């Protein structure tokens, strides 16, 4: 794959519209306990994310709401669309989490972790909450882009569950610049050094929390599958940071955040979004019985023309 395909900065007017799609996952989307190729380690990664999404996304919505009427147009409309998208994500992952519980998982330990993280910001200023949201959004956007870019992460997943994760990924990439733009507006009167120091220090703190708690979340779910701590930890690290792993593949885009002058749309993901939309159309056609092909098959340049 051409590593430079997405390196052109996208101006405000050329960025894609942010649209909350009318998506509802089918109640039976999760067909087995290890729904990613019957691989407990690959499945644990996605399950651990789903377990914390509802509370995490609720926190981000609440962090953006106070700014909705303070930012200029067209950013105001983007904030409103961001909130609508995130509300949909929270709703659908509440449903998935119920399915996880139905499959025999106790996700309460993971729920306590995300509640503890959110509680840190109780009483914090609006700027602090907004900064945390901006950093979390960077994580979700680069993971979402990785899922859209490399179909092997969700290879072998049934259409109903695949559709949930591709839909979520498309919308995360689509609104990847909103929290950053709001933060830029909120801190416009600050010096560049103060802004850089705050966002960089927060990203390091959020990264530490994300890595520790999502790793422990996966290990907890694997413990419930009967794996010991050392076995689970070793294989979680291998799955995430071995060759082709999601964690390994997002290290470079994660580090881009620390570049002075960085903006999420410095990386042009419009073709990637077109690919994601084409994938969603293929999955929908599969589910309707019109065709039976592997849903994620189009190279990026072909998807853009589709």
PDB file of N, CA, C and O in Angstrom, residues 5-6 14-17 21 144-145 148-149 166-167 169-171 173-174 265 268-283 295-306:
ATOM      1  N   UNK A   5      -0.369   7.994   0.587  1.00  0.00           N
ATOM      2  CA  UNK A   5      -1.622   8.285  -0.082  1.00  0.00           C
ATOM      3  C   UNK A   5      -2.468   9.305   0.658  1.00  0.00           C
ATOM      4  O   UNK A   5      -3.243  10.044   0.082  1.00  0.00           O
ATOM      5  N   UNK A   6      -2.329   9.397   1.988  1.00  0.00           N
ATOM      6  CA  UNK A   6      -3.211  10.245   2.784  1.00  0.00           C
ATOM      7  C   UNK A   6      -2.489  11.423   3.422  1.00  0.00           C
ATOM      8  O   UNK A   6      -2.910  11.925   4.451  1.00  0.00           O
ATOM      9  N   UNK A  14     -13.234  21.557   2.401  1.00  0.00           N
ATOM     10  CA  UNK A  14     -13.169  20.323   1.626  1.00  0.00           C
ATOM     11  C   UNK A  14     -13.343  19.059   2.469  1.00  0.00           C
ATOM     12  O   UNK A  14     -13.333  17.948   1.932  1.00  0.00           O
ATOM     13  N   UNK A  15     -13.494  19.225   3.778  1.00  0.00           N
ATOM     14  CA  UNK A  15     -13.672  18.051   4.626  1.00  0.00           C
ATOM     15  C   UNK A  15     -15.055  17.459   4.420  1.00  0.00           C
ATOM     16  O   UNK A  15     -15.998  18.161   4.066  1.00  0.00           O
ATOM     17  N   UNK A  16     -15.195  16.160   4.654  1.00  0.00           N
ATOM     18  CA  UNK A  16     -16.496  15.519   4.427  1.00  0.00           C
ATOM     19  C   UNK A  16     -17.552  16.013   5.405  1.00  0.00           C
ATOM     20  O   UNK A  16     -17.245  16.422   6.528  1.00  0.00           O
ATOM     21  N   UNK A  17     -18.803  15.981   4.951  1.00  0.00           N
ATOM     22  CA  UNK A  17     -19.900  16.310   5.852  1.00  0.00           C
ATOM     23  C   UNK A  17     -19.968  15.256   6.963  1.00  0.00           C
ATOM     24  O   UNK A  17     -19.666  14.078   6.747  1.00  0.00           O
ATOM     25  N   UNK A  21     -25.723   8.486  10.693  1.00  0.00           N
ATOM     26  CA  UNK A  21     -26.459   7.520   9.887  1.00  0.00           C
ATOM     27  C   UNK A  21     -27.521   6.808  10.727  1.00  0.00           C
ATOM     28  O   UNK A  21     -27.318   6.577  11.902  1.00  0.00           O
ATOM     29  N   UNK A 144      -9.976   3.618  14.306  1.00  0.00           N
ATOM     30  CA  UNK A 144     -11.014   3.481  13.283  1.00  0.00           C
ATOM     31  C   UNK A 144     -10.415   3.468  11.888  1.00  0.00           C
ATOM     32  O   UNK A 144     -10.784   2.642  11.041  1.00  0.00           O
ATOM     33  N   UNK A 145      -9.477   4.375  11.628  1.00  0.00           N
ATOM     34  CA  UNK A 145      -8.831   4.414  10.313  1.00  0.00           C
ATOM     35  C   UNK A 145      -8.078   3.118  10.032  1.00  0.00           C
ATOM     36  O   UNK A 145      -8.089   2.612   8.901  1.00  0.00           O
ATOM     37  N   UNK A 148     -10.545   0.433   8.945  1.00  0.00           N
ATOM     38  CA  UNK A 148     -11.002   0.624   7.576  1.00  0.00           C
ATOM     39  C   UNK A 148      -9.911   0.311   6.566  1.00  0.00           C
ATOM     40  O   UNK A 148     -10.165  -0.220   5.483  1.00  0.00           O
ATOM     41  N   UNK A 149      -8.685   0.644   6.919  1.00  0.00           N
ATOM     42  CA  UNK A 149      -7.568   0.482   5.996  1.00  0.00           C
ATOM     43  C   UNK A 149      -7.156  -0.980   5.831  1.00  0.00           C
ATOM     44  O   UNK A 149      -6.812  -1.421   4.733  1.00  0.00           O
ATOM     45  N   UNK A 166     -17.728  -1.355  11.194  1.00  0.00           N
ATOM     46  CA  UNK A 166     -17.379  -0.502  10.052  1.00  0.00           C
ATOM     47  C   UNK A 166     -18.156   0.809  10.126  1.00  0.00           C
ATOM     48  O   UNK A 166     -17.597   1.886   9.886  1.00  0.00           O
ATOM     49  N   UNK A 167     -19.446   0.727  10.461  1.00  0.00           N
ATOM     50  CA  UNK A 167     -20.249   1.949  10.642  1.00  0.00           C
ATOM     51  C   UNK A 167     -19.628   2.855  11.693  1.00  0.00           C
ATOM     52  O   UNK A 167     -19.470   4.069  11.472  1.00  0.00           O
ATOM     53  N   UNK A 169     -16.555   2.909  12.745  1.00  0.00           N
ATOM     54  CA  UNK A 169     -15.256   3.404  12.279  1.00  0.00           C
ATOM     55  C   UNK A 169     -15.418   4.555  11.293  1.00  0.00           C
ATOM     56  O   UNK A 169     -14.694   5.562  11.365  1.00  0.00           O
ATOM     57  N   UNK A 170     -16.349   4.436  10.357  1.00  0.00           N
ATOM     58  CA  UNK A 170     -16.578   5.503   9.375  1.00  0.00           C
ATOM     59  C   UNK A 170     -16.930   6.806  10.080  1.00  0.00           C
ATOM     60  O   UNK A 170     -16.368   7.873   9.769  1.00  0.00           O
ATOM     61  N   UNK A 171     -17.830   6.750  11.045  1.00  0.00           N
ATOM     62  CA  UNK A 171     -18.254   7.982  11.702  1.00  0.00           C
ATOM     63  C   UNK A 171     -17.158   8.557  12.586  1.00  0.00           C
ATOM     64  O   UNK A 171     -17.050   9.788  12.723  1.00  0.00           O
ATOM     65  N   UNK A 173     -13.888   8.425  11.951  1.00  0.00           N
ATOM     66  CA  UNK A 173     -12.955   9.104  11.050  1.00  0.00           C
ATOM     67  C   UNK A 173     -13.591  10.392  10.527  1.00  0.00           C
ATOM     68  O   UNK A 173     -12.937  11.432  10.410  1.00  0.00           O
ATOM     69  N   UNK A 174     -14.870  10.328  10.231  1.00  0.00           N
ATOM     70  CA  UNK A 174     -15.575  11.485   9.674  1.00  0.00           C
ATOM     71  C   UNK A 174     -15.525  12.691  10.612  1.00  0.00           C
ATOM     72  O   UNK A 174     -15.352  13.830  10.165  1.00  0.00           O
ATOM     73  N   UNK A 265      -6.872  16.613  10.284  1.00  0.00           N
ATOM     74  CA  UNK A 265      -7.087  16.571   8.836  1.00  0.00           C
ATOM     75  C   UNK A 265      -5.834  16.915   8.045  1.00  0.00           C
ATOM     76  O   UNK A 265      -5.916  17.146   6.830  1.00  0.00           O
ATOM     77  N   UNK A 268      -5.293  13.168   4.902  1.00  0.00           N
ATOM     78  CA  UNK A 268      -6.497  13.147   4.077  1.00  0.00           C
ATOM     79  C   UNK A 268      -7.094  11.740   4.065  1.00  0.00           C
ATOM     80  O   UNK A 268      -6.581  10.846   3.402  1.00  0.00           O
ATOM     81  N   UNK A 269      -8.165  11.561   4.806  1.00  0.00           N
ATOM     82  CA  UNK A 269      -8.820  10.257   4.882  1.00  0.00           C
ATOM     83  C   UNK A 269     -10.103  10.194   4.053  1.00  0.00           C
ATOM     84  O   UNK A 269     -10.939   9.307   4.264  1.00  0.00           O
ATOM     85  N   UNK A 270     -10.265  11.077   3.093  1.00  0.00           N
ATOM     86  CA  UNK A 270     -11.502  11.070   2.313  1.00  0.00           C
ATOM     87  C   UNK A 270     -11.646   9.804   1.478  1.00  0.00           C
ATOM     88  O   UNK A 270     -12.752   9.256   1.367  1.00  0.00           O
ATOM     89  N   UNK A 271     -10.570   9.325   0.896  1.00  0.00           N
ATOM     90  CA  UNK A 271     -10.651   8.071   0.131  1.00  0.00           C
ATOM     91  C   UNK A 271     -10.932   6.892   1.052  1.00  0.00           C
ATOM     92  O   UNK A 271     -11.640   5.950   0.687  1.00  0.00           O
ATOM     93  N   UNK A 272     -10.378   6.946   2.245  1.00  0.00           N
ATOM     94  CA  UNK A 272     -10.627   5.882   3.211  1.00  0.00           C
ATOM     95  C   UNK A 272     -12.106   5.869   3.612  1.00  0.00           C
ATOM     96  O   UNK A 272     -12.712   4.800   3.763  1.00  0.00           O
ATOM     97  N   UNK A 273     -12.696   7.048   3.781  1.00  0.00           N
ATOM     98  CA  UNK A 273     -14.116   7.123   4.078  1.00  0.00           C
ATOM     99  C   UNK A 273     -14.962   6.600   2.917  1.00  0.00           C
ATOM    100  O   UNK A 273     -15.975   5.915   3.132  1.00  0.00           O
ATOM    101  N   UNK A 274     -14.541   6.904   1.692  1.00  0.00           N
ATOM    102  CA  UNK A 274     -15.258   6.373   0.533  1.00  0.00           C
ATOM    103  C   UNK A 274     -15.202   4.852   0.512  1.00  0.00           C
ATOM    104  O   UNK A 274     -16.184   4.181   0.184  1.00  0.00           O
ATOM    105  N   UNK A 275     -14.058   4.314   0.868  1.00  0.00           N
ATOM    106  CA  UNK A 275     -13.920   2.864   0.963  1.00  0.00           C
ATOM    107  C   UNK A 275     -14.862   2.310   2.030  1.00  0.00           C
ATOM    108  O   UNK A 275     -15.540   1.300   1.825  1.00  0.00           O
ATOM    109  N   UNK A 276     -14.904   2.971   3.191  1.00  0.00           N
ATOM    110  CA  UNK A 276     -15.783   2.520   4.255  1.00  0.00           C
ATOM    111  C   UNK A 276     -17.241   2.540   3.840  1.00  0.00           C
ATOM    112  O   UNK A 276     -17.999   1.605   4.134  1.00  0.00           O
ATOM    113  N   UNK A 277     -17.655   3.594   3.129  1.00  0.00           N
ATOM    114  CA  UNK A 277     -19.035   3.665   2.649  1.00  0.00           C
ATOM    115  C   UNK A 277     -19.316   2.541   1.654  1.00  0.00           C
ATOM    116  O   UNK A 277     -20.405   1.937   1.676  1.00  0.00           O
ATOM    117  N   UNK A 278     -18.348   2.257   0.772  1.00  0.00           N
ATOM    118  CA  UNK A 278     -18.524   1.165  -0.183  1.00  0.00           C
ATOM    119  C   UNK A 278     -18.624  -0.174   0.531  1.00  0.00           C
ATOM    120  O   UNK A 278     -19.416  -1.042   0.161  1.00  0.00           O
ATOM    121  N   UNK A 279     -17.815  -0.347   1.573  1.00  0.00           N
ATOM    122  CA  UNK A 279     -17.874  -1.577   2.366  1.00  0.00           C
ATOM    123  C   UNK A 279     -19.239  -1.744   3.021  1.00  0.00           C
ATOM    124  O   UNK A 279     -19.814  -2.836   3.042  1.00  0.00           O
ATOM    125  N   UNK A 280     -19.767  -0.644   3.595  1.00  0.00           N
ATOM    126  CA  UNK A 280     -21.081  -0.705   4.232  1.00  0.00           C
ATOM    127  C   UNK A 280     -22.167  -1.069   3.221  1.00  0.00           C
ATOM    128  O   UNK A 280     -23.085  -1.848   3.527  1.00  0.00           O
ATOM    129  N   UNK A 281     -22.063  -0.529   2.007  1.00  0.00           N
ATOM    130  CA  UNK A 281     -23.038  -0.865   0.967  1.00  0.00           C
ATOM    131  C   UNK A 281     -22.957  -2.342   0.590  1.00  0.00           C
ATOM    132  O   UNK A 281     -23.977  -2.999   0.370  1.00  0.00           O
ATOM    133  N   UNK A 282     -21.734  -2.863   0.530  1.00  0.00           N
ATOM    134  CA  UNK A 282     -21.561  -4.276   0.205  1.00  0.00           C
ATOM    135  C   UNK A 282     -22.123  -5.167   1.302  1.00  0.00           C
ATOM    136  O   UNK A 282     -22.781  -6.180   1.031  1.00  0.00           O
ATOM    137  N   UNK A 283     -21.861  -4.799   2.553  1.00  0.00           N
ATOM    138  CA  UNK A 283     -22.388  -5.577   3.676  1.00  0.00           C
ATOM    139  C   UNK A 283     -23.912  -5.568   3.651  1.00  0.00           C
ATOM    140  O   UNK A 283     -24.559  -6.610   3.851  1.00  0.00           O
ATOM    141  N   UNK A 295     -17.087  -8.703   2.356  1.00  0.00           N
ATOM    142  CA  UNK A 295     -17.504  -7.303   2.368  1.00  0.00           C
ATOM    143  C   UNK A 295     -16.390  -6.300   2.134  1.00  0.00           C
ATOM    144  O   UNK A 295     -16.583  -5.336   1.426  1.00  0.00           O
ATOM    145  N   UNK A 296     -15.212  -6.484   2.747  1.00  0.00           N
ATOM    146  CA  UNK A 296     -14.162  -5.473   2.617  1.00  0.00           C
ATOM    147  C   UNK A 296     -13.166  -5.954   1.578  1.00  0.00           C
ATOM    148  O   UNK A 296     -12.274  -6.737   1.860  1.00  0.00           O
ATOM    149  N   UNK A 297     -13.364  -5.510   0.348  1.00  0.00           N
ATOM    150  CA  UNK A 297     -12.536  -6.041  -0.730  1.00  0.00           C
ATOM    151  C   UNK A 297     -11.938  -4.958  -1.615  1.00  0.00           C
ATOM    152  O   UNK A 297     -11.017  -5.225  -2.377  1.00  0.00           O
ATOM    153  N   UNK A 298     -12.450  -3.739  -1.525  1.00  0.00           N
ATOM    154  CA  UNK A 298     -12.032  -2.729  -2.481  1.00  0.00           C
ATOM    155  C   UNK A 298     -10.770  -2.011  -2.050  1.00  0.00           C
ATOM    156  O   UNK A 298     -10.699  -1.515  -0.940  1.00  0.00           O
ATOM    157  N   UNK A 299      -9.760  -1.939  -2.933  1.00  0.00           N
ATOM    158  CA  UNK A 299      -8.650  -1.030  -2.654  1.00  0.00           C
ATOM    159  C   UNK A 299      -9.170   0.390  -2.560  1.00  0.00           C
ATOM    160  O   UNK A 299     -10.230   0.712  -3.099  1.00  0.00           O
ATOM    161  N   UNK A 300      -8.441   1.246  -1.864  1.00  0.00           N
ATOM    162  CA  UNK A 300      -8.932   2.592  -1.593  1.00  0.00           C
ATOM    163  C   UNK A 300      -9.267   3.352  -2.862  1.00  0.00           C
ATOM    164  O   UNK A 300     -10.303   3.979  -2.978  1.00  0.00           O
ATOM    165  N   UNK A 301      -8.424   3.274  -3.898  1.00  0.00           N
ATOM    166  CA  UNK A 301      -8.673   4.070  -5.095  1.00  0.00           C
ATOM    167  C   UNK A 301      -9.907   3.588  -5.838  1.00  0.00           C
ATOM    168  O   UNK A 301     -10.624   4.361  -6.452  1.00  0.00           O
ATOM    169  N   UNK A 302     -10.227   2.286  -5.767  1.00  0.00           N
ATOM    170  CA  UNK A 302     -11.420   1.767  -6.402  1.00  0.00           C
ATOM    171  C   UNK A 302     -12.655   2.156  -5.614  1.00  0.00           C
ATOM    172  O   UNK A 302     -13.694   2.488  -6.188  1.00  0.00           O
ATOM    173  N   UNK A 303     -12.550   2.149  -4.287  1.00  0.00           N
ATOM    174  CA  UNK A 303     -13.701   2.498  -3.460  1.00  0.00           C
ATOM    175  C   UNK A 303     -14.107   3.952  -3.697  1.00  0.00           C
ATOM    176  O   UNK A 303     -15.291   4.285  -3.676  1.00  0.00           O
ATOM    177  N   UNK A 304     -13.148   4.805  -3.931  1.00  0.00           N
ATOM    178  CA  UNK A 304     -13.442   6.214  -4.137  1.00  0.00           C
ATOM    179  C   UNK A 304     -14.257   6.437  -5.398  1.00  0.00           C
ATOM    180  O   UNK A 304     -15.054   7.356  -5.487  1.00  0.00           O
ATOM    181  N   UNK A 305     -14.064   5.557  -6.374  1.00  0.00           N
ATOM    182  CA  UNK A 305     -14.778   5.677  -7.632  1.00  0.00           C
ATOM    183  C   UNK A 305     -16.112   4.947  -7.636  1.00  0.00           C
ATOM    184  O   UNK A 305     -16.907   5.068  -8.544  1.00  0.00           O
ATOM    185  N   UNK A 306     -16.337   4.153  -6.594  1.00  0.00           N
ATOM    186  CA  UNK A 306     -17.548   3.316  -6.542  1.00  0.00           C
ATOM    187  C   UNK A 306     -18.798   4.170  -6.322  1.00  0.00           C
ATOM    188  O   UNK A 306     -18.734   5.226  -5.726  1.00  0.00           O
TER     189      UNK A 306
END
